[in-house]
Structures are given as C-alpha cells and as structure tokens.
C-alpha cells in the first residue's frame, strides 16, 4: 500500500514520464505581467488532457507555489503515508529559484533538479501552469502532451 501511495504522490507531483521529445512549450510569448508572480498561489483546480481532475483534501491543504520578486521560490506538495490501516498526508516543500522567459517558468530546486512549466495565463488573481519537463536522479523527463497536468492556482489572501 505504501508503494501505491508513493507512486500516486509522484504521479500527482510530476505527471507520467515518457521518452517522447515534447520539450517545446505549448503557449509561447506569455504577457509581461507574468514576469513578477510574487506571492503565494494555492491549487484550486487541475486537469489532464482537458479533463477536470478531483483535488484531494491533501492537495487542497498542501499544494502551492510561492514566488518572490527576487526570483526565489518555494513549492509545496503533499506526501501520503500509511500507519496501520490509516492514511495520512503531510507537506513536502522544496526551495529554489525561478525565471520566466518566453512564457516558460523554469524552477530550479536547491538540489539542482529542474522543472519547466508553460505559463498558460496569469493575472492578479489566478495563474495557470502546465508542467512539460523535469529532471530527476534518473535523468530528463519530457511529459507527453496528453499526460500533462494543468494546475490553476488562486492568489492567497
């Protein structure tokens, strides 16, 4: 059961991997207002291949992005574990830096791993991100178009 929960966590955090070379952004040339996404953004909706996906209580509580004006970033994701027959979730955060260029947000964790997101849209209240690339200790992953998770996040108050 632990293995299934860890696999679900990994899938919800990074989507599925593939060897397909689809590393190009879906929506280039994002407007200049995305250059400063300062603040905390909480996950409100997500979809895969155009289909809305349910958000678990753990995701609702623990998944967020926080960007500072100086390029620093913190990403919070949930992690599930089991004790006996009871499932628990807790927050797992990473810190790093981000840049935005040609509509692509690049997040570099302090560990050196990289995630790239298309910034599909952004305004003062909502951002819409689509992860299309990430690195792990196993190498580079280009997420196929039909497996990419689009996250809609609302600005925290």
XYZ file of C-alpha atoms in Angstrom:
157
model
C 0.000 0.000 0.000
C 2.889 2.360 0.810
C 4.296 1.765 -2.664
C 0.953 2.649 -4.271
C 0.659 5.824 -2.208
C 4.190 6.901 -3.065
C 3.509 6.225 -6.743
C 0.310 8.300 -6.541
C 2.249 11.133 -4.905
C 4.925 11.040 -7.564
C 2.316 10.990 -10.326
C 0.397 13.916 -8.837
C 3.599 15.875 -8.430
C 5.212 15.251 -11.790
C 2.713 13.571 -14.164
C 3.818 10.493 -16.125
C 7.138 10.144 -17.847
C 7.872 9.223 -21.420
C 10.756 9.201 -23.806
C 8.829 11.331 -26.314
C 10.684 14.543 -27.110
C 7.963 17.106 -26.429
C 10.004 19.722 -24.646
C 8.618 22.716 -26.519
C 6.217 24.995 -24.675
C 2.547 24.794 -25.647
C 1.876 28.523 -25.372
C 4.877 30.760 -26.039
C 5.068 34.530 -25.562
C 3.239 34.984 -22.274
C 2.353 38.605 -21.448
C 4.860 40.670 -19.427
C 2.671 40.684 -16.292
C 3.865 37.132 -15.632
C 7.388 38.396 -15.037
C 6.511 39.115 -11.393
C 4.351 36.409 -9.858
C 5.187 37.481 -6.319
C 3.078 35.897 -3.611
C 1.568 32.585 -2.670
C -0.661 30.680 -5.126
C -2.849 27.837 -3.811
C -4.025 24.998 -6.038
C -7.728 25.334 -6.840
C -8.262 23.116 -9.934
C -6.323 20.731 -12.138
C -6.906 18.919 -15.392
C -5.220 16.257 -17.502
C -5.823 16.046 -21.243
C -8.713 18.506 -20.936
C -10.475 16.504 -18.216
C -11.033 18.146 -14.812
C -9.485 16.047 -12.031
C -10.715 15.873 -8.448
C -8.460 17.532 -5.896
C -7.901 15.537 -2.729
C -8.099 17.102 0.717
C -4.315 16.700 0.938
C -3.778 18.617 -2.311
C -6.194 21.311 -1.181
C -4.298 21.790 2.082
C -0.696 21.403 0.967
C -0.160 22.139 -2.747
C 1.019 25.679 -3.514
C 3.614 27.808 -5.270
C 5.236 30.829 -3.652
C 7.300 33.252 -5.718
C 9.291 36.240 -4.504
C 10.220 39.323 -6.515
C 13.931 38.454 -6.200
C 13.477 35.138 -8.059
C 13.210 32.861 -5.038
C 10.551 30.163 -4.961
C 9.040 27.590 -2.624
C 6.868 24.760 -3.912
C 4.665 22.814 -1.518
C 3.277 19.396 -2.415
C 1.551 16.770 -0.348
C 3.046 13.425 0.578
C 0.899 10.496 1.682
C 1.908 7.723 4.051
C 0.141 4.954 5.939
C 0.299 3.826 9.548
C -1.612 0.600 10.079
C -4.808 0.982 8.080
C -4.900 4.781 8.326
C -3.708 7.115 5.547
C -2.069 10.395 6.464
C -0.749 13.286 4.438
C 1.877 15.873 5.167
C 3.501 18.715 3.340
C 6.760 18.380 1.481
C 8.345 21.668 0.413
C 11.279 22.468 -1.828
C 13.095 25.761 -2.164
C 14.859 27.159 -5.173
C 14.842 29.868 -7.805
C 12.626 30.647 -10.764
C 12.895 32.535 -14.016
C 10.346 33.255 -16.738
C 11.390 33.531 -20.355
C 9.181 33.344 -23.462
C 6.223 32.089 -21.428
C 8.172 29.302 -19.723
C 8.656 29.284 -15.948
C 11.812 27.385 -15.008
C 12.019 26.306 -11.371
C 15.445 25.132 -10.192
C 15.384 23.411 -6.825
C 18.255 23.943 -4.413
C 19.114 20.271 -5.107
C 19.748 21.196 -8.754
C 16.697 19.422 -10.213
C 14.714 21.474 -12.738
C 11.002 21.686 -13.613
C 9.641 23.669 -16.555
C 6.083 24.959 -16.834
C 4.162 26.701 -19.570
C 2.583 29.807 -18.074
C -0.729 29.466 -19.900
C -2.257 32.524 -18.256
C -1.629 34.840 -15.335
C -3.325 37.817 -13.751
C -3.548 39.360 -10.277
C -5.855 36.597 -9.000
C -5.083 33.383 -10.916
C -2.225 31.579 -12.635
C -2.495 28.556 -14.900
C 0.612 26.353 -15.181
C 1.377 23.244 -17.237
C 4.474 21.190 -16.386
C 6.098 19.826 -19.535
C 9.632 18.918 -18.413
C 11.513 17.919 -15.278
C 14.713 16.252 -14.175
C 15.192 13.506 -11.613
C 18.107 11.384 -10.444
C 17.163 9.099 -13.380
C 17.528 11.841 -15.996
C 15.369 14.201 -18.048
C 11.618 13.670 -18.485
C 9.596 15.291 -21.288
C 5.919 14.909 -20.409
C 3.744 13.928 -23.408
C 1.046 16.493 -24.226
C -1.852 14.176 -23.286
C -0.344 13.436 -19.847
C 0.481 16.975 -18.755
C -1.202 18.258 -15.616
C -2.548 21.795 -15.852
C -2.827 23.462 -12.458
C -4.965 26.519 -11.807
C -3.871 28.362 -8.681
C -5.521 31.289 -6.928
C -3.655 34.062 -5.166
C -3.667 33.544 -1.405
C -5.092 36.387 0.672
